[in-house]
CSV table of C-alpha atoms in Angstrom, one decimal:
chain,number,residue,atom,x,y,z
A,1,MET,CA,23.4,-11.1,2.1
A,2,ASP,CA,23.8,-9.3,-1.2
A,3,GLY,CA,23.1,-11.8,-3.9
A,4,ALA,CA,21.9,-9.4,-6.5
A,5,VAL,CA,23.4,-9.5,-9.9
A,6,THR,CA,24.3,-6.3,-11.7
A,7,THR,CA,22.4,-5.1,-14.7
A,8,GLU,CA,25.4,-5.9,-16.9
A,9,GLU,CA,25.5,-9.5,-15.6
A,10,ALA,CA,21.9,-9.9,-16.3
A,11,GLY,CA,22.2,-8.5,-19.8
A,12,ILE,CA,20.0,-5.5,-19.1
A,13,GLY,CA,21.2,-2.0,-19.8
A,14,PHE,CA,20.6,0.5,-17.0
A,15,ARG,CA,18.2,2.6,-19.2
A,16,ALA,CA,16.2,-0.5,-20.1
A,17,LEU,CA,16.0,-1.5,-16.5
A,18,VAL,CA,14.7,2.0,-15.5
A,19,PHE,CA,12.0,1.9,-18.2
A,20,ALA,CA,11.0,-1.6,-17.1
A,21,LEU,CA,10.8,-0.5,-13.4
A,22,LEU,CA,8.7,2.6,-14.3
A,23,ALA,CA,6.3,0.5,-16.4
A,24,LEU,CA,5.9,-2.0,-13.5
A,25,ALA,CA,5.6,0.8,-10.9
A,26,CYS,CA,2.6,2.1,-12.9
A,27,GLY,CA,1.0,-1.2,-12.2
A,28,HIS,CA,1.4,-0.4,-8.5
A,29,MET,CA,-0.1,3.0,-9.2
A,30,LEU,CA,-3.1,1.4,-10.7
A,31,SER,CA,-3.4,-0.9,-7.7
A,32,THR,CA,-3.4,2.0,-5.2
A,33,LEU,CA,-5.9,3.9,-7.3
A,34,LEU,CA,-8.3,0.9,-7.3
A,35,ARG,CA,-8.1,0.2,-3.6
A,36,THR,CA,-8.7,3.8,-2.6
A,37,ILE,CA,-11.8,4.5,-4.8
A,38,PRO,CA,-14.2,3.7,-1.9
A,39,ALA,CA,-12.6,6.4,0.3
A,40,ILE,CA,-14.2,9.1,-1.9
A,41,SER,CA,-17.3,7.4,-3.1
A,42,LEU,CA,-18.3,5.0,-0.3
A,43,ASP,CA,-21.6,6.9,0.5
A,44,LEU,CA,-22.8,6.9,-3.1
A,45,MET,CA,-21.9,3.2,-3.6
A,46,ALA,CA,-23.7,2.3,-0.3
A,47,SER,CA,-26.8,4.2,-1.4
A,48,ASP,CA,-26.9,2.5,-4.8
A,49,PHE,CA,-26.5,-0.9,-3.2
A,50,GLY,CA,-29.1,-0.3,-0.5
A,51,THR,CA,-26.8,-0.8,2.4
A,52,SER,CA,-25.0,1.3,5.0
A,53,PRO,CA,-21.5,2.8,4.5
A,54,GLN,CA,-20.3,0.9,7.5
A,55,ALA,CA,-21.4,-2.5,6.1
A,56,LEU,CA,-19.9,-1.7,2.7
A,57,ALA,CA,-16.7,-0.6,4.4
A,58,SER,CA,-16.4,-4.0,6.1
A,59,LEU,CA,-16.8,-5.7,2.7
A,60,THR,CA,-13.8,-3.8,1.3
A,61,SER,CA,-11.6,-5.9,3.5
A,62,VAL,CA,-12.3,-8.8,1.0
A,63,TYR,CA,-9.8,-7.0,-1.3
A,64,HIS,CA,-7.1,-7.0,1.3
A,65,PHE,CA,-7.7,-10.6,2.4
A,66,ALA,CA,-7.5,-11.8,-1.2
A,67,PHE,CA,-4.4,-9.6,-1.8
A,68,ALA,CA,-2.7,-11.0,1.2
A,69,ALA,CA,-3.5,-14.6,0.5
A,70,SER,CA,-2.2,-14.2,-3.1
A,71,GLN,CA,1.2,-13.1,-1.9
A,72,VAL,CA,2.2,-16.8,-1.3
A,73,PRO,CA,1.7,-18.1,-4.8
A,74,VAL,CA,2.7,-14.8,-6.5
A,75,GLY,CA,6.0,-14.7,-4.6
A,76,ALA,CA,6.8,-18.3,-5.5
A,77,ALA,CA,5.8,-17.7,-9.2
A,78,MET,CA,8.1,-14.7,-9.5
A,79,ASP,CA,11.1,-16.7,-8.3
A,80,ARG,CA,10.1,-19.7,-10.5
A,81,PHE,CA,9.0,-18.0,-13.8
A,82,GLY,CA,10.3,-14.4,-13.6
A,83,VAL,CA,8.7,-11.0,-13.3
A,84,ARG,CA,7.4,-10.4,-16.8
A,85,PRO,CA,5.0,-13.3,-17.3
A,86,VAL,CA,3.6,-12.8,-13.7
A,87,ALA,CA,3.1,-9.1,-14.3
A,88,LEU,CA,1.3,-9.5,-17.6
A,89,SER,CA,-1.0,-12.2,-16.2
A,90,LEU,CA,-1.9,-10.1,-13.1
A,91,LEU,CA,-2.5,-6.9,-15.2
A,92,ALA,CA,-4.9,-8.8,-17.5
A,93,GLY,CA,-6.8,-10.0,-14.4
A,94,THR,CA,-6.8,-6.5,-13.0
A,95,VAL,CA,-8.5,-5.1,-16.1
A,96,VAL,CA,-11.2,-7.9,-15.9
A,97,GLY,CA,-11.7,-7.3,-12.2
A,98,THR,CA,-12.1,-3.5,-12.7
A,99,VAL,CA,-14.8,-4.1,-15.3
A,100,VAL,CA,-16.7,-6.4,-12.9
A,101,SER,CA,-16.4,-3.6,-10.2
A,102,ALA,CA,-17.8,-1.0,-12.6
A,103,LEU,CA,-20.8,-3.2,-13.4
A,104,ALA,CA,-21.5,-4.1,-9.8
A,105,THR,CA,-25.2,-3.9,-8.8
A,106,GLY,CA,-25.2,-4.9,-5.2
A,107,PRO,CA,-23.0,-6.1,-2.3
A,108,ALA,CA,-22.6,-9.6,-3.8
A,109,SER,CA,-21.2,-8.3,-7.1
A,110,PHE,CA,-19.2,-5.7,-5.3
A,111,VAL,CA,-17.5,-8.4,-3.2
A,112,LEU,CA,-16.8,-10.4,-6.4
A,113,GLY,CA,-15.1,-7.4,-7.9
A,114,GLN,CA,-13.1,-6.7,-4.8
A,115,LEU,CA,-12.0,-10.4,-4.6
A,116,MET,CA,-10.9,-10.4,-8.2
A,117,LEU,CA,-9.0,-7.1,-7.8
A,118,GLY,CA,-7.4,-8.3,-4.6
A,119,VAL,CA,-6.0,-11.4,-6.4
A,120,ALA,CA,-5.0,-9.6,-9.6
A,121,THR,CA,-3.3,-6.6,-8.0
A,122,SER,CA,-1.5,-8.7,-5.4
A,123,GLY,CA,1.9,-8.6,-7.3
A,124,MET,CA,1.7,-5.0,-8.6
A,125,LEU,CA,4.2,-3.8,-5.9
A,126,MET,CA,6.2,-7.0,-5.7
A,127,CYS,CA,6.9,-7.1,-9.5
A,128,PRO,CA,9.0,-3.9,-9.6
A,129,MET,CA,10.4,-4.6,-6.1
A,130,THR,CA,11.6,-8.1,-7.1
A,131,LEU,CA,13.1,-6.9,-10.4
A,132,ALA,CA,15.0,-4.1,-8.5
A,133,ALA,CA,16.1,-6.4,-5.7
A,134,LYS,CA,17.5,-8.9,-8.1
A,135,GLN,CA,19.3,-6.4,-10.4
A,136,MET,CA,20.6,-3.9,-7.8
A,137,SER,CA,22.8,-3.8,-4.7
A,138,ALA,CA,21.2,-3.6,-1.3
A,139,ALA,CA,22.2,0.1,-1.0
A,140,LYS,CA,20.7,1.1,-4.3
A,141,PHE,CA,17.6,-1.0,-3.6
A,142,GLY,CA,16.8,1.1,-0.6
A,143,LEU,CA,16.6,4.2,-2.8
A,144,TRP,CA,14.7,2.5,-5.6
A,145,SER,CA,12.2,0.8,-3.3
A,146,GLY,CA,11.2,4.3,-2.1
A,147,LEU,CA,11.0,5.6,-5.6
A,148,ILE,CA,8.7,2.6,-6.6
A,149,LEU,CA,6.4,3.2,-3.7
A,150,SER,CA,6.3,6.9,-4.4
A,151,ILE,CA,5.3,6.3,-8.0
A,152,GLY,CA,2.6,3.8,-6.8
A,153,ASN,CA,1.2,6.3,-4.4
A,154,ILE,CA,0.4,8.7,-7.2
A,155,GLY,CA,-2.6,6.4,-7.7
A,156,MET,CA,-3.9,7.7,-4.4
A,157,LEU,CA,-3.4,11.2,-5.6
A,158,LEU,CA,-5.5,10.4,-8.6
A,159,SER,CA,-8.2,9.0,-6.3
A,160,ALA,CA,-8.4,12.3,-4.3
A,161,SER,CA,-9.6,15.5,-6.0
A,162,PRO,CA,-9.5,14.2,-9.6
A,163,LEU,CA,-11.7,11.2,-8.6
A,164,ALA,CA,-13.9,13.4,-6.5
A,165,PHE,CA,-14.6,15.6,-9.5
A,166,VAL,CA,-15.3,12.5,-11.7
A,167,VAL,CA,-17.6,11.0,-9.1
A,168,ASP,CA,-19.5,14.3,-8.6
A,169,GLN,CA,-19.9,14.7,-12.4
A,170,PHE,CA,-20.4,11.2,-13.7
A,171,GLY,CA,-21.0,8.9,-10.7
A,172,TRP,CA,-18.9,6.4,-8.8
A,173,ARG,CA,-18.8,3.8,-11.7
A,174,ALA,CA,-16.8,6.3,-13.9
A,175,GLY,CA,-13.9,5.9,-11.5
A,176,PHE,CA,-13.7,2.2,-12.4
A,177,TRP,CA,-14.1,2.8,-16.1
A,178,VAL,CA,-11.3,5.3,-16.1
A,179,SER,CA,-9.2,2.7,-14.3
A,180,VAL,CA,-10.0,0.1,-17.0
A,181,GLY,CA,-8.4,2.4,-19.6
A,182,PHE,CA,-5.4,3.0,-17.4
A,183,GLY,CA,-5.0,-0.8,-16.9
A,184,VAL,CA,-4.9,-1.5,-20.6
A,185,ALA,CA,-2.3,1.2,-21.1
A,186,VAL,CA,-0.1,-0.2,-18.3
A,187,LEU,CA,-0.5,-3.8,-19.8
A,188,ILE,CA,0.8,-2.5,-23.1
A,189,ALA,CA,3.7,-0.7,-21.5
A,190,VAL,CA,4.8,-3.8,-19.5
A,191,PHE,CA,4.6,-5.9,-22.6
A,192,ALA,CA,6.8,-3.5,-24.6
A,193,LEU,CA,9.3,-2.5,-21.9
A,194,VAL,CA,9.9,-5.4,-19.5
A,195,PRO,CA,12.5,-7.7,-21.1
A,196,ARG,CA,11.9,-11.4,-21.6
A,197,GLN,CA,14.2,-13.2,-19.1
A,198,PRO,CA,14.4,-16.6,-17.4
A,199,ALA,CA,14.1,-16.4,-13.7
A,200,ALA,CA,17.4,-15.8,-12.1
A,201,HIS,CA,18.5,-18.6,-9.8
A,202,ALA,CA,15.3,-20.5,-10.8
A,203,ASP,CA,14.0,-22.8,-8.0
A,204,ASP,CA,13.1,-26.2,-9.4
A,205,SER,CA,11.3,-27.4,-6.3
A,206,SER,CA,7.6,-28.0,-6.4
A,207,PRO,CA,5.2,-25.0,-6.4
A,208,LEU,CA,3.7,-26.3,-3.1
A,209,HIS,CA,7.2,-26.3,-1.5
A,210,GLN,CA,7.9,-22.8,-2.8
A,211,MET,CA,4.7,-21.5,-1.4
A,212,ALA,CA,5.5,-23.1,2.0
A,213,GLU,CA,8.9,-21.3,1.8
A,214,VAL,CA,7.1,-17.9,1.6
A,215,LEU,CA,5.4,-18.7,4.9
A,216,ARG,CA,8.5,-20.2,6.5
A,217,LEU,CA,10.5,-17.1,5.7
A,218,GLY,CA,7.8,-14.9,7.1
A,219,LEU,CA,7.8,-16.8,10.4
A,220,SER,CA,11.6,-17.1,10.6
A,221,ARG,CA,13.4,-15.4,13.5
A,222,GLY,CA,15.2,-13.0,11.2
A,223,LEU,CA,12.1,-11.5,9.7
A,224,ARG,CA,9.8,-11.8,12.8
A,225,GLY,CA,10.2,-8.2,13.9
A,226,LEU,CA,9.7,-6.9,10.4
A,227,ILE,CA,6.5,-9.0,10.0
A,228,ALA,CA,5.1,-7.7,13.3
A,229,LEU,CA,5.4,-4.1,12.3
A,230,SER,CA,4.2,-4.8,8.8
A,231,LEU,CA,1.0,-6.2,10.2
A,232,VAL,CA,0.0,-2.7,11.4
A,233,SER,CA,2.1,-0.3,9.3
A,234,LEU,CA,0.4,-0.3,5.9
A,235,GLY,CA,-3.0,-1.1,7.5
A,236,ALA,CA,-3.0,2.2,9.4
A,237,SER,CA,-2.1,4.3,6.5
A,238,LEU,CA,-4.4,2.5,4.0
A,239,ALA,CA,-7.3,2.5,6.4
A,240,LEU,CA,-6.9,6.3,6.8
A,241,ARG,CA,-6.2,7.2,3.2
A,242,GLY,CA,-8.3,4.5,1.5
A,243,LEU,CA,-11.3,4.3,3.7
A,244,TRP,CA,-11.8,6.5,6.8
A,245,GLY,CA,-10.1,9.8,5.7
A,246,GLY,CA,-13.0,10.8,3.5
A,247,PRO,CA,-15.8,10.1,6.0
A,248,TRP,CA,-13.7,11.8,8.8
A,249,LEU,CA,-13.4,15.0,6.8
A,250,MET,CA,-16.9,15.0,5.4
A,251,ASP,CA,-18.9,13.8,8.5
A,252,VAL,CA,-16.8,15.1,11.4
A,253,LYS,CA,-15.3,18.2,9.8
A,254,ALA,CA,-18.2,19.0,7.5
A,255,LEU,CA,-16.2,19.4,4.3
A,256,ASN,CA,-17.8,18.7,0.9
A,257,ARG,CA,-16.5,15.9,-1.3
A,258,ILE,CA,-14.2,18.2,-3.4
A,259,GLU,CA,-12.8,19.9,-0.2
A,260,ALA,CA,-12.2,16.5,1.3
A,261,GLY,CA,-10.5,15.3,-1.9
A,262,ASN,CA,-8.2,18.3,-1.8
A,263,VAL,CA,-7.1,17.5,1.8
A,264,LEU,CA,-6.6,13.9,0.9
A,265,GLY,CA,-4.7,15.0,-2.2
A,266,LEU,CA,-2.1,16.9,-0.1
A,267,PHE,CA,-2.0,13.9,2.3
A,268,THR,CA,-1.1,11.7,-0.7
A,269,LEU,CA,1.5,14.2,-2.0
A,270,ALA,CA,3.3,13.7,1.3
A,271,MET,CA,3.1,10.0,0.8
A,272,ILE,CA,4.6,10.4,-2.7
A,273,VAL,CA,7.5,12.7,-1.7
A,274,GLY,CA,8.2,11.0,1.7
A,275,PRO,CA,9.5,7.6,0.4
A,276,ILE,CA,12.0,9.3,-2.0
A,277,CYS,CA,13.3,11.6,0.7
A,278,ILE,CA,13.6,8.7,3.3
A,279,GLY,CA,15.2,6.4,0.7
A,280,ALA,CA,17.9,9.0,0.0
A,281,PHE,CA,18.4,9.7,3.7
A,282,ASP,CA,18.7,6.0,4.3
A,283,ARG,CA,21.3,5.5,1.6
A,284,LYS,CA,23.4,8.4,3.0
A,285,PHE,CA,23.2,7.7,6.7
A,286,ASP,CA,22.2,4.0,7.0
A,287,HIS,CA,20.1,4.0,10.2
A,288,ARG,CA,17.2,1.9,9.0
A,289,ARG,CA,16.1,0.2,12.2
A,290,THR,CA,16.1,3.5,14.1
A,291,MET,CA,14.3,5.4,11.4
A,292,ILE,CA,11.6,2.8,11.0
A,293,ALA,CA,10.9,2.7,14.7
A,294,VAL,CA,10.9,6.5,15.2
A,295,CYS,CA,8.8,7.3,12.1
A,296,HIS,CA,6.1,4.8,13.1
A,297,ALA,CA,6.0,6.0,16.7
A,298,ILE,CA,5.6,9.6,15.4
A,299,ALA,CA,2.7,8.4,13.1
A,300,ALA,CA,1.0,6.9,16.2
A,301,LEU,CA,1.3,10.1,18.1
A,302,LEU,CA,-0.1,12.1,15.1
A,303,LEU,CA,-3.1,9.8,14.7
A,304,ALA,CA,-3.9,10.3,18.4
A,305,LEU,CA,-3.7,14.1,17.9
A,306,LEU,CA,-5.9,13.8,14.9
A,307,ALA,CA,-8.6,12.0,17.0
A,308,ALA,CA,-8.2,14.5,19.8
A,309,GLY,CA,-9.4,17.3,17.5
A,310,ALA,CA,-12.9,15.8,17.3
A,311,PRO,CA,-15.9,17.5,19.0
A,312,HIS,CA,-15.6,17.4,22.8
A,313,PHE,CA,-12.1,15.7,22.6
A,314,PRO,CA,-9.1,17.1,24.5
A,315,VAL,CA,-7.5,19.3,21.8
A,316,SER,CA,-10.8,20.9,20.8
A,317,ASP,CA,-11.6,21.6,24.5
A,318,LEU,CA,-8.1,22.9,25.0
A,319,PHE,CA,-8.6,25.5,22.3
A,320,GLY,CA,-12.2,26.2,23.4
A,321,VAL,CA,-13.7,25.3,20.0
A,322,ALA,CA,-16.5,22.9,19.1
A,323,VAL,CA,-14.2,21.1,16.7
A,324,MET,CA,-10.7,21.8,15.4
A,325,PRO,CA,-10.7,23.3,11.9
A,326,SER,CA,-9.8,21.3,8.9
A,327,GLN,CA,-6.5,23.1,8.6
A,328,TYR,CA,-5.5,21.3,11.8
A,329,ASP,CA,-6.3,18.0,10.1
A,330,LEU,CA,-4.5,18.9,6.9
A,331,VAL,CA,-1.2,19.6,8.8
A,332,LEU,CA,-1.5,16.3,10.8
A,333,LEU,CA,-2.4,14.3,7.7
A,334,VAL,CA,0.6,15.6,5.8
A,335,LEU,CA,2.9,14.8,8.7
A,336,ILE,CA,1.3,11.3,8.9
A,337,GLY,CA,2.0,10.8,5.2
A,338,LEU,CA,5.7,11.7,5.7
A,339,ALA,CA,6.0,9.6,8.8
A,340,THR,CA,4.6,6.5,7.3
A,341,SER,CA,6.9,6.9,4.3
A,342,ALA,CA,9.4,4.7,6.2
A,343,GLN,CA,7.6,1.6,5.0
A,344,PRO,CA,10.0,1.0,2.1
A,345,LEU,CA,12.8,0.6,4.5
A,346,ILE,CA,11.1,-2.6,5.8
A,347,PHE,CA,11.6,-4.0,2.3
A,348,GLY,CA,15.2,-2.8,2.4
A,349,MET,CA,15.9,-4.6,5.7
A,350,THR,CA,14.2,-7.7,4.3
A,351,ARG,CA,16.4,-7.6,1.1
A,352,GLN,CA,19.5,-7.6,3.3
A,353,LEU,CA,18.5,-10.7,5.1
A,354,VAL,CA,18.0,-13.2,2.2
A,355,ASP,CA,19.8,-14.4,-0.8
A,356,ALA,CA,18.8,-13.7,-4.4
A,357,GLN,CA,17.0,-17.1,-4.8
A,358,ASN,CA,14.6,-16.2,-2.0
A,359,THR,CA,14.2,-12.5,-2.7
A,360,GLY,CA,10.8,-12.8,-4.3
A,361,LYS,CA,9.5,-15.1,-1.5
A,362,ALA,CA,10.9,-13.0,1.3
A,363,LEU,CA,9.5,-9.7,-0.1
A,364,SER,CA,6.2,-11.4,-0.7
A,365,ALA,CA,6.1,-12.6,2.9
A,366,VAL,CA,6.5,-9.1,4.1
A,367,ASN,CA,3.9,-7.8,1.6
A,368,LEU,CA,1.6,-10.6,2.8
A,369,ALA,CA,1.9,-9.2,6.3
A,370,PHE,CA,1.3,-5.6,5.0
A,371,PHE,CA,-1.9,-6.5,3.3
A,372,LEU,CA,-3.2,-9.1,5.8
A,373,GLY,CA,-2.7,-6.4,8.4
A,374,ALA,CA,-4.6,-4.0,6.1
A,375,ALA,CA,-7.5,-6.4,5.8
A,376,LEU,CA,-7.7,-7.0,9.5
A,377,MET,CA,-7.4,-3.3,10.1
A,378,GLN,CA,-10.3,-2.5,7.8
A,379,SER,CA,-12.5,-5.2,9.2
A,380,ILE,CA,-11.8,-4.3,12.8
A,381,THR,CA,-12.1,-0.5,12.3
A,382,ALA,CA,-15.4,-1.0,10.6
A,383,GLY,CA,-16.7,-2.5,13.8
A,384,VAL,CA,-15.0,0.2,15.9
A,385,ALA,CA,-16.6,2.9,13.8
A,386,ALA,CA,-20.1,1.4,14.0
A,387,LEU,CA,-19.8,1.1,17.8
A,388,PHE,CA,-17.7,4.0,19.0
A,389,GLY,CA,-17.3,6.5,16.1
A,390,LEU,CA,-14.5,7.7,13.8
A,391,ALA,CA,-12.4,9.2,16.5
A,392,ALA,CA,-12.1,5.8,18.1
A,393,VAL,CA,-11.0,4.4,14.8
A,394,LEU,CA,-8.0,6.8,14.8
A,395,LEU,CA,-7.1,5.9,18.4
A,396,TYR,CA,-7.3,2.2,17.6
A,397,MET,CA,-4.9,2.6,14.7
A,398,ALA,CA,-2.5,4.7,16.9
A,399,GLY,CA,-2.5,2.0,19.6
A,400,ALA,CA,-1.9,-0.8,17.0
A,401,LEU,CA,1.2,1.2,15.7
A,402,VAL,CA,2.6,1.5,19.2
A,403,ILE,CA,2.3,-2.3,19.7
A,404,GLY,CA,3.9,-2.9,16.3
A,405,VAL,CA,6.9,-0.6,17.1
A,406,VAL,CA,7.5,-2.3,20.4
A,407,LEU,CA,7.5,-5.8,18.9
A,408,PHE,CA,9.7,-4.6,16.0
A,409,LEU,CA,12.3,-3.3,18.5
A,410,VAL,CA,12.2,-6.4,20.6
A,411,PHE,CA,12.6,-8.9,17.7
A,412,THR,CA,15.2,-6.9,15.8
A,413,LYS,CA,17.4,-6.2,18.8
A,414,ALA,CA,21.0,-7.3,18.1
């Protein structure tokens, strides 16, 4: 269905809509920056807190569990109250949660900060997505969803080499204090640029009923295949970029923090450019289902090849080296970044299957699956890393993607 209203019908000029979307997308950028800070500073944080990096890594899943659980009320709130009040409330909470994280003194206060950030940043992607979905046609939304995700992924670029430099010079807490300033700036931009509007097609049912609708939509037959793939898609890319990429490059490939940050930075550039390219390709050729499946299958293969370059693994043995050089990892990580850029098309498929009144709820149901999967992926891979090592983590993620692709193809079969 295409129940979106045009910008003219909504009383929003196109230029005003673009500025509003850019301001809201910067909120998503802040969210990606905050959730990837541990990737480059996990060892220092663990040392300060007197715990192991593996134990602290498992605690980061609290962020994603809180993020996922909050999708239900946030999706209902956006359909009930509109995007602007929800975005402002969440940004204020993000600033507070970031301050708590900067002041953390041990695992308990770290978990509190992660919990607060998970709740507060839960709508940072859905706010611009919902505004775009309700103001644009399904065809245009495919392009804009990719652009929104690309802007958001700049946060991961900031948490690569720039953050590595800040952490080396000023300590891991400085990363959170810089984020506090960024959060205040985004809050002001959203206040100034996002128009005051009543919720379109406002739902007058009870909040409890609306939250139940988020879950119902997520479990409905039409969205089941998308939910299945969402449960592993973002989890694999976030676990790699936001948690295990740094330790893999530093511990297995013996890079220093700045060198690892440089590699992760190029990986992130691919994640920034990829969604824009795939969104444009999708708009021109319209093969969403095939593109989603093929890209995720390629990502699974690339993860397996990345693991195979570890010491005494097949690719290293094949080339007769102790371990594959970091250039090998760089190429594979860039390709993984491009392959996983098909994720916005899942939002695009979702947008086509629901009417305007349920857009926020349906997108939040998919986003819930994305981040519930990310939380589960981080929790499980922490155990896998402790028991079997980092190469096993990559192989586990590859296997999860293969299962997700199969289920996606089965449930979305015409």
